[in-house]
Coordinates of C-alpha atoms and ligand atoms in Angstrom, one line a residue:
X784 CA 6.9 -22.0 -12.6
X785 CA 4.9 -25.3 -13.3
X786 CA 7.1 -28.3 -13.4
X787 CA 8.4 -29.3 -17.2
X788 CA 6.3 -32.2 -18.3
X789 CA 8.5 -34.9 -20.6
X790 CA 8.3 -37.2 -23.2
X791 CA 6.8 -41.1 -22.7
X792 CA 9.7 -43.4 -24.3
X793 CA 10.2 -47.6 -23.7
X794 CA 8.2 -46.8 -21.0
X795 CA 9.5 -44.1 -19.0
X796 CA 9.3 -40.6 -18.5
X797 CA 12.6 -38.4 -20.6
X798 CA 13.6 -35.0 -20.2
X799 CA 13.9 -33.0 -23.5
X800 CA 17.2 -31.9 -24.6
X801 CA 15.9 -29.5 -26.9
X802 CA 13.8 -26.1 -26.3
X803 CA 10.7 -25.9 -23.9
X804 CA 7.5 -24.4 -25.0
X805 CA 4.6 -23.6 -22.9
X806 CA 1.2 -24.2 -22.3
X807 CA -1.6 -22.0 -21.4
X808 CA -5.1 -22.4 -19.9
X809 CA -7.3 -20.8 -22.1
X810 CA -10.1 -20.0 -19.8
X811 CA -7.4 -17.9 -17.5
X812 CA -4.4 -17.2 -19.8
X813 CA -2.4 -18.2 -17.3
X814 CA 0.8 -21.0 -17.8
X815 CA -0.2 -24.6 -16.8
X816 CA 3.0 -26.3 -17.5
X817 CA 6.0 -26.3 -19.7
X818 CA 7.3 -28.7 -21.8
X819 CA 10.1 -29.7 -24.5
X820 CA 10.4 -29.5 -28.1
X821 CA 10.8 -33.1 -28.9
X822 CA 14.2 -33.2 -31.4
X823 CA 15.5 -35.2 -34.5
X824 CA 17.4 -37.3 -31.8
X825 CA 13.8 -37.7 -29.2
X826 CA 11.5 -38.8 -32.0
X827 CA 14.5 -40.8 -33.1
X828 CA 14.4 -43.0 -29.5
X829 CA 10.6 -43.3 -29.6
X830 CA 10.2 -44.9 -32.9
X831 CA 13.0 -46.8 -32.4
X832 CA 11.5 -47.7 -28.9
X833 CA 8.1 -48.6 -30.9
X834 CA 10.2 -50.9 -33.4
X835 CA 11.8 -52.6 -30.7
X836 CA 8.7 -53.6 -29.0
X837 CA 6.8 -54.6 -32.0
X838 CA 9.7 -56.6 -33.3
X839 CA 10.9 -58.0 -29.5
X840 CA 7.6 -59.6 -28.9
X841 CA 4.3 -57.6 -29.0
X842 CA 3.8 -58.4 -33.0
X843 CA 3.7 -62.3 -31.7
X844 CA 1.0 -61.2 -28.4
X845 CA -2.2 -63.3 -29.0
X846 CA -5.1 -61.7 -29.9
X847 CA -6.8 -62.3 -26.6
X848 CA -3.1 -60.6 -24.6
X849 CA -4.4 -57.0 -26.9
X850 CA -8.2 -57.6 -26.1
X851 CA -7.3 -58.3 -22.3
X852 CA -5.1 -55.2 -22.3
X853 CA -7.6 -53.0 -24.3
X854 CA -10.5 -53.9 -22.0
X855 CA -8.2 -52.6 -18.7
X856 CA -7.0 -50.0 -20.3
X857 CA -11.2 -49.4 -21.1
X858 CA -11.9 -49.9 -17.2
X859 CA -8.9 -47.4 -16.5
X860 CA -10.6 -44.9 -18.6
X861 CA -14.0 -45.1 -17.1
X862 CA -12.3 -45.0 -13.4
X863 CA -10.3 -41.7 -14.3
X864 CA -12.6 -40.2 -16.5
X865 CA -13.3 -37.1 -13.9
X866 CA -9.2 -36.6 -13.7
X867 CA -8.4 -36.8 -17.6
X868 CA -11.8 -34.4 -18.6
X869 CA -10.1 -31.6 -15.7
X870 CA -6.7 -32.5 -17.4
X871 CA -8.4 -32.2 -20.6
X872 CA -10.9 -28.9 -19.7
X873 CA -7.5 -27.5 -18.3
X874 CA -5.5 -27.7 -21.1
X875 CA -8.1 -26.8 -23.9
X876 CA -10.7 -25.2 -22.5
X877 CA -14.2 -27.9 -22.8
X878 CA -16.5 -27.7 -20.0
X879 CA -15.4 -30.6 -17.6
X880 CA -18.4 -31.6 -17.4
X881 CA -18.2 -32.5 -21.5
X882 CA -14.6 -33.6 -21.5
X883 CA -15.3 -36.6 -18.4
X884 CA -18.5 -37.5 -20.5
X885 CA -16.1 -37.9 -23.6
X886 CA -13.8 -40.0 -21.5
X887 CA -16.5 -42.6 -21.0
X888 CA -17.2 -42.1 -24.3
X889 CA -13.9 -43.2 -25.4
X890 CA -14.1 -46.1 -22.5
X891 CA -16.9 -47.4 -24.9
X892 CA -14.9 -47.4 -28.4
X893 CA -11.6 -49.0 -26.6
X894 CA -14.3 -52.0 -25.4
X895 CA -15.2 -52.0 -29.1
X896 CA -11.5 -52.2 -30.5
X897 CA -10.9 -54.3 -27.7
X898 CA -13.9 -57.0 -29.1
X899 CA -12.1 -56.9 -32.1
X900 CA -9.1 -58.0 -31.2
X901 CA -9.2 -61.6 -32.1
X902 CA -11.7 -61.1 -34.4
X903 CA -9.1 -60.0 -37.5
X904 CA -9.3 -62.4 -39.7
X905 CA -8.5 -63.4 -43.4
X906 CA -10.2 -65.7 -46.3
X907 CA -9.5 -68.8 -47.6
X908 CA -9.3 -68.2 -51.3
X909 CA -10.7 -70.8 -54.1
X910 CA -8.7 -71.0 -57.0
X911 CA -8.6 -72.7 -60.1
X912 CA -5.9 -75.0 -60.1
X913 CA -6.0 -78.3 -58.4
X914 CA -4.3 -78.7 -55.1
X915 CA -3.6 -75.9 -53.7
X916 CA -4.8 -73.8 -50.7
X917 CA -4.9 -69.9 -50.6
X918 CA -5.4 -68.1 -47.5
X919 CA -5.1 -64.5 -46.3
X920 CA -3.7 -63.3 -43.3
X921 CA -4.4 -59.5 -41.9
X922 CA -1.1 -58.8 -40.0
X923 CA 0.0 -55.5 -38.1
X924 CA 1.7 -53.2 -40.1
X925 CA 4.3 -52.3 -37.5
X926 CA 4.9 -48.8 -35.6
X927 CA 2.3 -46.2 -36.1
X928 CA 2.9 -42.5 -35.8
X929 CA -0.5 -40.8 -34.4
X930 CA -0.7 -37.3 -35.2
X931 CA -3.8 -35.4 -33.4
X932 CA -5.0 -31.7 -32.8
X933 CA -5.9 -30.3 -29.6
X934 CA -10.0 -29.7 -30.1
X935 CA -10.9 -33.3 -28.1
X936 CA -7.6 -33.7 -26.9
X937 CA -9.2 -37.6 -25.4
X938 CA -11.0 -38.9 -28.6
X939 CA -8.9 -37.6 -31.2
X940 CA -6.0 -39.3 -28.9
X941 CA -7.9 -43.2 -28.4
X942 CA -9.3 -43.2 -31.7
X943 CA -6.1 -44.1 -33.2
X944 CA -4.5 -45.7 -30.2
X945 CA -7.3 -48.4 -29.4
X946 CA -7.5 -50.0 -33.1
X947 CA -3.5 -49.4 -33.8
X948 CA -2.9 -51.6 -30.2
X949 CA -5.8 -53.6 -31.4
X950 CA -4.4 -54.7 -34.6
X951 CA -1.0 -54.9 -32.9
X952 CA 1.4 -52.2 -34.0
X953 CA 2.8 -50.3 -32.0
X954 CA 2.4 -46.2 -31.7
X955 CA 4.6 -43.2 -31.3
X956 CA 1.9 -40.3 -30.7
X957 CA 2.5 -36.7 -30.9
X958 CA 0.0 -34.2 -29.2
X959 CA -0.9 -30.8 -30.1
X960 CA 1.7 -28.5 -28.5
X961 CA -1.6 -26.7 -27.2
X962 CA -3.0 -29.1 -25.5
X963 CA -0.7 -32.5 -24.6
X964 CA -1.6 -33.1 -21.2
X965 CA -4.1 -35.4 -22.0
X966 CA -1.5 -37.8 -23.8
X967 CA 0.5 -38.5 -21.0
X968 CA -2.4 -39.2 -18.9
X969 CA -3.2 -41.5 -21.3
X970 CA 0.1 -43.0 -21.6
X971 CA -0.1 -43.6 -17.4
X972 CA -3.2 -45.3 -17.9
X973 CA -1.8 -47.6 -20.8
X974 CA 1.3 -48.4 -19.1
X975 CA -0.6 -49.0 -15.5
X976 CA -3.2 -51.4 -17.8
X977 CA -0.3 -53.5 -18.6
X978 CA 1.4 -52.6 -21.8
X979 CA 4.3 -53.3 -22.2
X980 CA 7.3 -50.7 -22.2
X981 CA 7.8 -49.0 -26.1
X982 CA 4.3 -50.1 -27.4
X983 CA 3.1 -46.6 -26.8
X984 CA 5.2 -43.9 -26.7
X985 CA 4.7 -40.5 -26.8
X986 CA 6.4 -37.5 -27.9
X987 CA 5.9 -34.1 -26.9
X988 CA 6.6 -30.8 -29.2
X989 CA 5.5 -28.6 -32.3
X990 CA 4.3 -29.8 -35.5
X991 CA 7.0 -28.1 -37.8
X992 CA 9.7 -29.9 -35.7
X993 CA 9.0 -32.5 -33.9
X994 CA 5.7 -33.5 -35.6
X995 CA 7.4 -33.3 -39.1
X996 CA 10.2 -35.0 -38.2
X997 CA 8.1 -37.9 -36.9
X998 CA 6.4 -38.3 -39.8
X999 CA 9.7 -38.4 -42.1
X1000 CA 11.4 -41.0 -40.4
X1001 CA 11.4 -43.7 -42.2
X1002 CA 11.0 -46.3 -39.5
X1003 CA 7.6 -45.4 -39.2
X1004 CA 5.2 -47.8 -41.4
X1005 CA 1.5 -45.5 -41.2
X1006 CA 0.9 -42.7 -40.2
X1007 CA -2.5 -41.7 -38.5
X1008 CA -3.0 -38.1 -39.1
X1009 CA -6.1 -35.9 -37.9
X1010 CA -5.9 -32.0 -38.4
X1011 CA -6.2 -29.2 -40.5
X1012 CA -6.9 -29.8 -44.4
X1013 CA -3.6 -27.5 -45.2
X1014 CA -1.3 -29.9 -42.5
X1015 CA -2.9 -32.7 -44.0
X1016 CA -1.8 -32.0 -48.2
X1017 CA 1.6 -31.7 -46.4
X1018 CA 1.4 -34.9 -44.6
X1019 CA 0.2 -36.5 -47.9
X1020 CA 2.9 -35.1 -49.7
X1021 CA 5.7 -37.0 -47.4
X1022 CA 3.6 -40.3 -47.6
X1023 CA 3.9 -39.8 -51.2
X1024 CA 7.8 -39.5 -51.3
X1025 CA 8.1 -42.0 -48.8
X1026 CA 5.3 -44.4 -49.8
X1027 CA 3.3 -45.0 -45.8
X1028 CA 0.1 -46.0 -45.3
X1029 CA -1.9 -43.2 -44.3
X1030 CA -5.7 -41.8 -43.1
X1031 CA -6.0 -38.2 -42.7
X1032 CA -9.2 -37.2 -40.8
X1033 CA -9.2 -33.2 -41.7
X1034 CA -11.4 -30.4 -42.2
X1035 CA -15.0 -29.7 -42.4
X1036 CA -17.9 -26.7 -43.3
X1037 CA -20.9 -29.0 -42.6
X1038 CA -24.2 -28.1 -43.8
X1039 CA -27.4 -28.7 -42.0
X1040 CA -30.1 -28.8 -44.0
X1041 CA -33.4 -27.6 -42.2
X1042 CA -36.8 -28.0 -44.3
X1043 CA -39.7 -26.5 -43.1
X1044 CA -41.6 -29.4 -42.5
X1045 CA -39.4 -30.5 -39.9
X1046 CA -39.9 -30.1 -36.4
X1047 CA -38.4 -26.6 -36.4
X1048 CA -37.9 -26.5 -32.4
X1049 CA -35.9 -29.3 -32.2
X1050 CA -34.3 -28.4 -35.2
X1051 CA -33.1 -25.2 -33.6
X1052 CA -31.9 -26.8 -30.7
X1053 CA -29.9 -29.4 -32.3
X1054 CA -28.2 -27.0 -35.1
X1055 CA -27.5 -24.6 -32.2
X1056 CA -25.5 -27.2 -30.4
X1057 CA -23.9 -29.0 -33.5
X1058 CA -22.2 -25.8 -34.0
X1059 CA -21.7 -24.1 -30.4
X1060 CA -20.4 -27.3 -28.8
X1061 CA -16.8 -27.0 -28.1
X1062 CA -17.1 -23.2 -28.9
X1063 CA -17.5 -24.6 -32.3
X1064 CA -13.8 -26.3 -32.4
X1065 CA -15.3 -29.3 -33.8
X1066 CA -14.5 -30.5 -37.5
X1067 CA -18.2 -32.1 -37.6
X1068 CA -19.3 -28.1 -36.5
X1069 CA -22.4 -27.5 -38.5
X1070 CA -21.8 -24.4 -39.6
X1071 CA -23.7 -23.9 -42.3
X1072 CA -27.3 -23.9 -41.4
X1073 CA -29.3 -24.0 -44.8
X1074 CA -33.3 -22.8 -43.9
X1075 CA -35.9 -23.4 -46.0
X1076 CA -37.2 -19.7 -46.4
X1077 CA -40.8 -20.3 -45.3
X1078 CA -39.7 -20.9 -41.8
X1079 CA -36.8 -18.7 -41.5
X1080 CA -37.8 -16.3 -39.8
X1081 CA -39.6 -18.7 -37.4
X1082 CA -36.0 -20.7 -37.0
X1083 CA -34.2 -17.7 -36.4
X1084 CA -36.3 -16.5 -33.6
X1085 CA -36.4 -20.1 -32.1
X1086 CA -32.0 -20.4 -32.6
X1087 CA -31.7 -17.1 -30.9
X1088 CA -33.9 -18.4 -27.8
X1089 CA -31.4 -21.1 -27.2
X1090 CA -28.1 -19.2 -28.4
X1091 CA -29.1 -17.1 -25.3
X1092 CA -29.8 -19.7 -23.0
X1093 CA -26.4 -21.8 -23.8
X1094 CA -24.6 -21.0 -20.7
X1095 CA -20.8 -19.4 -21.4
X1096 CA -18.3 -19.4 -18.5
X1097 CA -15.6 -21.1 -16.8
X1098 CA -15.4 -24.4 -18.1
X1099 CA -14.9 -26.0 -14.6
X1100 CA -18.1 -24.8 -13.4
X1101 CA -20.6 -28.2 -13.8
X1102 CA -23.5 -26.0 -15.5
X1103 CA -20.8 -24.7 -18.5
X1104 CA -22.1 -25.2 -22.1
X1105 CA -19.1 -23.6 -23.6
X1106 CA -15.8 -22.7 -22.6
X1107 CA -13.2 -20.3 -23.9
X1108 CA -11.5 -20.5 -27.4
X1109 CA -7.8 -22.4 -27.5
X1110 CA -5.7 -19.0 -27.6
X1111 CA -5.6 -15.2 -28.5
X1112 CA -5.0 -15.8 -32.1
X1113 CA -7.9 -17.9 -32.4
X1114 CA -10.4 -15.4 -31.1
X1115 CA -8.7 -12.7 -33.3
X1116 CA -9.3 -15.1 -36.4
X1117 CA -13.0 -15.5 -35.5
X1118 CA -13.8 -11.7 -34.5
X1119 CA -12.2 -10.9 -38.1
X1120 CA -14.5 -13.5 -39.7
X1121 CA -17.6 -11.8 -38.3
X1122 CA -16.6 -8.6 -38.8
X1123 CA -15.7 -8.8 -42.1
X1124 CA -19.7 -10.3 -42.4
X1125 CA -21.2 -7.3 -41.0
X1126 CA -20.6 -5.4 -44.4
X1127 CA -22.6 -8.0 -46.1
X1128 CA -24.8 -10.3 -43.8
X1129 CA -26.6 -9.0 -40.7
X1130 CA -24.6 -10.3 -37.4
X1131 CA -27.7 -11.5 -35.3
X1132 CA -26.3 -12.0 -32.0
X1133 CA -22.9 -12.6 -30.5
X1134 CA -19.4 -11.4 -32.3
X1135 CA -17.6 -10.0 -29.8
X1136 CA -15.2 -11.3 -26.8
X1137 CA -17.1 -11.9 -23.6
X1138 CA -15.3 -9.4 -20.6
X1139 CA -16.3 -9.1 -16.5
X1140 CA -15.0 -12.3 -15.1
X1141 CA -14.0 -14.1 -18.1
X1142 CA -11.8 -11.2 -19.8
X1143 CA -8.5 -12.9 -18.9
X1144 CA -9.8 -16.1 -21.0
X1145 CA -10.3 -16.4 -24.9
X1146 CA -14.0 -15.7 -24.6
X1147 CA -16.6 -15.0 -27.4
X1148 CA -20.5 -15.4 -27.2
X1149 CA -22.6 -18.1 -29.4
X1150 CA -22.9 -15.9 -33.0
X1151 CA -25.3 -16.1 -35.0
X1152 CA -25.2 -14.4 -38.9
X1153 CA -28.3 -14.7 -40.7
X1154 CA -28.7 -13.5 -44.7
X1155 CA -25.2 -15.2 -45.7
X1156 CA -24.8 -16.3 -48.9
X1157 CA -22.4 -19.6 -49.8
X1158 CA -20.1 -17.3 -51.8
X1159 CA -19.0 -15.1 -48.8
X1160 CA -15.7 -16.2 -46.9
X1161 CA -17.9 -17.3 -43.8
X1162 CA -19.8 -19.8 -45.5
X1163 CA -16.5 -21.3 -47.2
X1164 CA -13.6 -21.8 -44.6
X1165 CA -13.5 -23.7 -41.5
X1166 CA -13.9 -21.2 -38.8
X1167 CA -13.6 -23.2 -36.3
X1168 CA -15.3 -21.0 -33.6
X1169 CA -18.9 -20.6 -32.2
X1170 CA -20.1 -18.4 -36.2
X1171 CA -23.2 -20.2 -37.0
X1172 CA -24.2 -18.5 -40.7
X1173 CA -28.1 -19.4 -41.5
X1174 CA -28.5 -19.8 -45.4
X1175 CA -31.9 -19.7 -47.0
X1176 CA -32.8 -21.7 -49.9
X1177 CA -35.6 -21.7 -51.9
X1178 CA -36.2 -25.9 -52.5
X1179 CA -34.6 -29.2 -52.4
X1180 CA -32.2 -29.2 -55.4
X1181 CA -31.2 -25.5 -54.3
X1182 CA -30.4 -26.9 -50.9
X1183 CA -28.9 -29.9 -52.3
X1184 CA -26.6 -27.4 -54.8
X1185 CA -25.2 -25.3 -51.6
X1186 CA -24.5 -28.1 -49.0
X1187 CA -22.6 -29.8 -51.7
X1188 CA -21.0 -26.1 -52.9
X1189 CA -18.0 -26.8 -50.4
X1190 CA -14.5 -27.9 -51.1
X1191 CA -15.3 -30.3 -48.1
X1192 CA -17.2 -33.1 -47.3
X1193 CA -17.0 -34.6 -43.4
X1194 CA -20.8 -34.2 -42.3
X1195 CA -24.0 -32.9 -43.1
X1196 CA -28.0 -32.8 -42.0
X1197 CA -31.2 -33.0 -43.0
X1198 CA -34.0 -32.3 -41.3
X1199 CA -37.4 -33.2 -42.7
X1200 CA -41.1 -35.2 -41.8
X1201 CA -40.9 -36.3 -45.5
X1202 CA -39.6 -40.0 -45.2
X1203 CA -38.8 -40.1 -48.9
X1204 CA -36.9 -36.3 -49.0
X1205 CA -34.5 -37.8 -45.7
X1206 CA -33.4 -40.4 -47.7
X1207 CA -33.2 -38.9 -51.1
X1208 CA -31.6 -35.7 -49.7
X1209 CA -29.2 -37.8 -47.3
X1210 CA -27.9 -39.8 -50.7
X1211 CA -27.1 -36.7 -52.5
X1212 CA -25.4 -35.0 -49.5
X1213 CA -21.4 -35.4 -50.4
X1214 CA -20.3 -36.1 -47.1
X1215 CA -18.7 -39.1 -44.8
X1216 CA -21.4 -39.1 -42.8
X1217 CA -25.2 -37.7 -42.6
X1218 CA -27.3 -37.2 -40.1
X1219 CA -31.4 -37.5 -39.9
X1220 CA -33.6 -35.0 -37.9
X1221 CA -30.4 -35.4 -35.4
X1222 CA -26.7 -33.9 -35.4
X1223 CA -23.3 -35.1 -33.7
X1224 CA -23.6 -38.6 -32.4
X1225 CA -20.5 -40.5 -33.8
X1226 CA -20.8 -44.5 -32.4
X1227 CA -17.8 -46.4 -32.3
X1228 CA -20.1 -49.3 -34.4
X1229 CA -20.6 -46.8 -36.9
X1230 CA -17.4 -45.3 -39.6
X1231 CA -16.5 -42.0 -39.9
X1232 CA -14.7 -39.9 -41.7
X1233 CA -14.2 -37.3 -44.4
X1234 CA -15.0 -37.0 -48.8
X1235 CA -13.4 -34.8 -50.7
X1236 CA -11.1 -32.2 -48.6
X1237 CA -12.3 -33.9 -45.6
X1238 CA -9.7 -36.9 -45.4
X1239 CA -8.9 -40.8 -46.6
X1240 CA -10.1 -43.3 -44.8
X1241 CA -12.0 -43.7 -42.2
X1242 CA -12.4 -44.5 -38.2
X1243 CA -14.4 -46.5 -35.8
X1244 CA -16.1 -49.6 -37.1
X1245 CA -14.6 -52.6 -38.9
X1246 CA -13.5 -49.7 -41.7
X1247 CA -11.3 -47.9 -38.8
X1248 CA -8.6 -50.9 -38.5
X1249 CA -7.8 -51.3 -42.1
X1250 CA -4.7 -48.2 -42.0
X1251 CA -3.3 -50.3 -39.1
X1252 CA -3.5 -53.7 -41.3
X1253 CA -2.0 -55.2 -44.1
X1254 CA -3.2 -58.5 -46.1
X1255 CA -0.6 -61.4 -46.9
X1256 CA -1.6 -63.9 -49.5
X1257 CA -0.2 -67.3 -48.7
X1258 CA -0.1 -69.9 -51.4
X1259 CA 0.1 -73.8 -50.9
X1260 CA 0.9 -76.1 -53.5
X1261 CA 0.0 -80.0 -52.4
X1262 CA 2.5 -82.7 -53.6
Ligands
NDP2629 P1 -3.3 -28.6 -37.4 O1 -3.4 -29.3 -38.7 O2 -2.6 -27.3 -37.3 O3 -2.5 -29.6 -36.4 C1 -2.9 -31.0 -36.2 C2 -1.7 -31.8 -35.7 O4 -0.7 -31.7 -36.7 C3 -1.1 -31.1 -34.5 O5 -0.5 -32.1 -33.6 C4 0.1 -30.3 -35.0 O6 1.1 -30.0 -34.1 C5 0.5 -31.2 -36.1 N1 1.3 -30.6 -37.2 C6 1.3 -29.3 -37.6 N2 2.2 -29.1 -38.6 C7 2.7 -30.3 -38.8 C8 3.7 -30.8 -39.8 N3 4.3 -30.0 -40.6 N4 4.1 -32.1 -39.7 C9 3.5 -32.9 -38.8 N5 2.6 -32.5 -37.9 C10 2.2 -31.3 -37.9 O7 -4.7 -28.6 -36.9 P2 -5.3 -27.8 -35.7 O8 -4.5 -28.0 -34.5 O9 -5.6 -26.4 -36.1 O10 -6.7 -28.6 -35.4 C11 -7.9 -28.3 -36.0 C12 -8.1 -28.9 -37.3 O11 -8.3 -30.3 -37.1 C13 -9.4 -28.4 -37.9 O12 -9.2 -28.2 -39.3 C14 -10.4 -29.6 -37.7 O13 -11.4 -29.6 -38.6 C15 -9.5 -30.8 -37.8 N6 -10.0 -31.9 -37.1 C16 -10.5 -33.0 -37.9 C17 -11.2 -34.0 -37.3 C18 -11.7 -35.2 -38.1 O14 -11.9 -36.3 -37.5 N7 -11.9 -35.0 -39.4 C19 -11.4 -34.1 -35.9 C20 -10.8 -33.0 -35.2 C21 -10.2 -31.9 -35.8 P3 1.0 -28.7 -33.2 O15 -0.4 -28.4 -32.9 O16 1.9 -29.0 -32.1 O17 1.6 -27.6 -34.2

């Protein structure tokens, strides 16, 4: 038996006292660790932990102590990337080779939050009357509870804790029970940079019980939430009775819009990878591919090409394109969703679990469903597997009308030569972010986040500290 991995509190390592749940690899099936449920009582001590720092001194740290911490913590990152990408490959299945990259990745936006540090400023304020002086200050707003899926276990992870520690509050942070290795490796590396003890804690456990209970306790002042739409309207629903701050980065069913005067072979390339990347666990998946008709055919034979040549396999191998799915009941979910689409769409390539070497892991091949129309269940729910469903369309306002025919709205496409049609077609997209004749690169410069269904507020960029800040008028009358 693997030993029992604990909970990060004030800066030390705590046994559960509750149940213990394990974790699987998903390429192998087989147990990686276990760990504990974190109770009522557990989540109790880390906010408490969190409040105690923030009030006992780290709310007073000067702006360059949180930059000077931020940029270790950054060089930390960058040093260990190779050991938290095979924690990170281990635990949810990315190829190693993608998980270190997105660990130097994430080095980059903790430099950025880290530049902005003492750079969080407020106004002086004109007013009216005579003899007076109005200023703003942006202050912390105090403990933070970060809430974060498993699908890129480091991101998901440093995009709230760099601008939260950057702003100054201090973080409780509960990771996905199927995949929280990576948050203790990141609370090593935070606590070998320098911070000090209950400024990040972290606690381990489900998100019915320990993740609910951390986001009900009322000692906790936002709450930085990224997940499923569904765990997200419950989140809201507590921040409403309890009146938090909140952003919720949920959902997506991206559409990629491909015209056919685009450059149809990089087109292919790019939509293939925007939704078989991560085995297509990505909210930004694009996985809806809209086709002008003209070149369908064309697109299709081109997609296939590189469907085939995306290399599937054990995600430790330094040639892997795609890994395995998180678990059993994930694969079951995305073999019914194709199935059910062989009745009505024709099921191109792919669709079934991969066996021979890599039947003990959560396997399926790149899938490709051509002829789907944005009514059928395929096109409308998150999938969140390696289904890419081509849509023709017939002209711009046609494409327009089904990219938009979504009750999300976290990223979409457009791929054109017409200067004028990127533009125009990129404004009437309904989607937090857009990309041109490209797909997937997020920049830490750059905000992101969802419309409609897809979440409130936003992260990276200047946008991404506001949850973690609040703005104090102060008012000075001259005598
Ligand atoms: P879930 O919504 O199931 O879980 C997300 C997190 O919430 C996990 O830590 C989970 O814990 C926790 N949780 C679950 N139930 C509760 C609860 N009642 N109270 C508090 N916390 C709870 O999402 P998935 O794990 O399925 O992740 C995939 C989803 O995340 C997809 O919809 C994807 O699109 C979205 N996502 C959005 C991103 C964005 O930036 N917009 C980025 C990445 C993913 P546990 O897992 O332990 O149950």
């Amino acid at each position: 038996m693997a030993a029992v991995t604990k909970h990060f509190i004030a800066g030390e390592w705590r046994e559960g006292a509750g149940g213990a749940m394990q974790n699987v690899n998903p390429s192998t099936g087989k147990l990686i660790t276990e760990f504990p449920i974190g109770t009522a009582e557990e989540v109790d001590a880390a906010v408490r932990a969190a409040r105690d720092a923030f009030d006992g001194g780290w709310r007073d740290a000067t702006p360059s102590v949180r930059r000077k911490l931020l940029f270790k913590f950054a060089e930390l990152l960058q040093a260990n990337a190779a050991d938290v990408g095979r924690i990170a490959t281990e635990d949810m299945g990315m190829p190693w080779a993608f998980t270190t990259g997105e660990t130097l990745y994430c080095a980059e936006f903790v430099e950025y939050f880290a530049g902005w540090a003492d750079k969080i400023n407020g106004e002086t304020i004109p007013l009216s009357a005579a003899n007076t002086l109005d200023y703003t200050l942006r202050e912390p707003v105090g403990v933070v509870a970060a809430i974060v899926p498993w699908n890129s276990a480091v991101s998901l992870a440093v995009w709230k804790l760099a601008p939260a520690l950057a702003c100054g509050n201090t973080v409780v942070i509960k990771p996905s029970e199927l995949a929280p290795l990576v948050a203790l490796k990141l609370m090593d590396l935070l606590a070998e940079a320098g911070f000090p003890p209950g400024v990040v804690n972290c606690v381990l456990g489900d998100g019915p019980q320990t993740g609910a209970a951390l986001i009900e306790h009322p000692g906790i002042d936002a709450i930085a939430f990224t997940g499923g739409t569904a765990t997200g309207r419950r989140v809201a629903e507590t921040v409403g009775r309890n009146l938090k701050r909140v952003s919720l980065e949920l959902g997506g069913k991206s559409a990629n819009v491909i015209f056919a005067d685009a450059d149809i072979d990089a087109a292919a390339v790019q939509a293939g990878v925007g939704c078989f990347i991560n085995t297509g666990q990505q909210c930004i998946a694009g996985s809806r591919v809209l086709v002008e008709e003209s070149v369908q055919d064309a697109f299709l034979e081109k997609l296939s090409a590189f469907a085939t040549s995306w290399a599937v396999g054990d995600p430790m191998q330094p040639t892997t394109q795609m890994g395995p799915l998180i678990n059993e009941g994930a694969l079951d979910r995305v073999l019914r969703f194709v199935d059910e689409a062989r009745d009505t769409a024709q099921v191109t390539m792919g669709g079934e679990r991969l066996g021979g070497d890599l039947a003990d892991g959560y396997f399926v091949a790149p899938t490709i469903v051509a002829g789907v129309r944005n009514d059928m269940r395929i096109a409308r729910e998150e999938i969140f597997g390696p289904v890419l469903s081509v849509i023709p369309f017939r002209d711009e306002d046609e494409a327009v009308r089904i990219a938009n025919d979504t009750p999300y709205g976290l990223a979409g496409g457009v791929w054109t030569n017409d200067l004028s049609r990127a533009h125009r077609v990129a404004r009437r997209i309904e989607a937090g972010t857009v990309w041109v004749n490209s797909w997937l690169t997020l920049n830490p410069q750059a905000p992101f986040g969802g419309y409609k269904a897809s979440g409130i507020g936003r992260e990276g960029s200047r946008e991404g500290l506001d949850v973690y800040l609040q703005t104090k008028n102060i008012y000075v009358q001259f005598h």
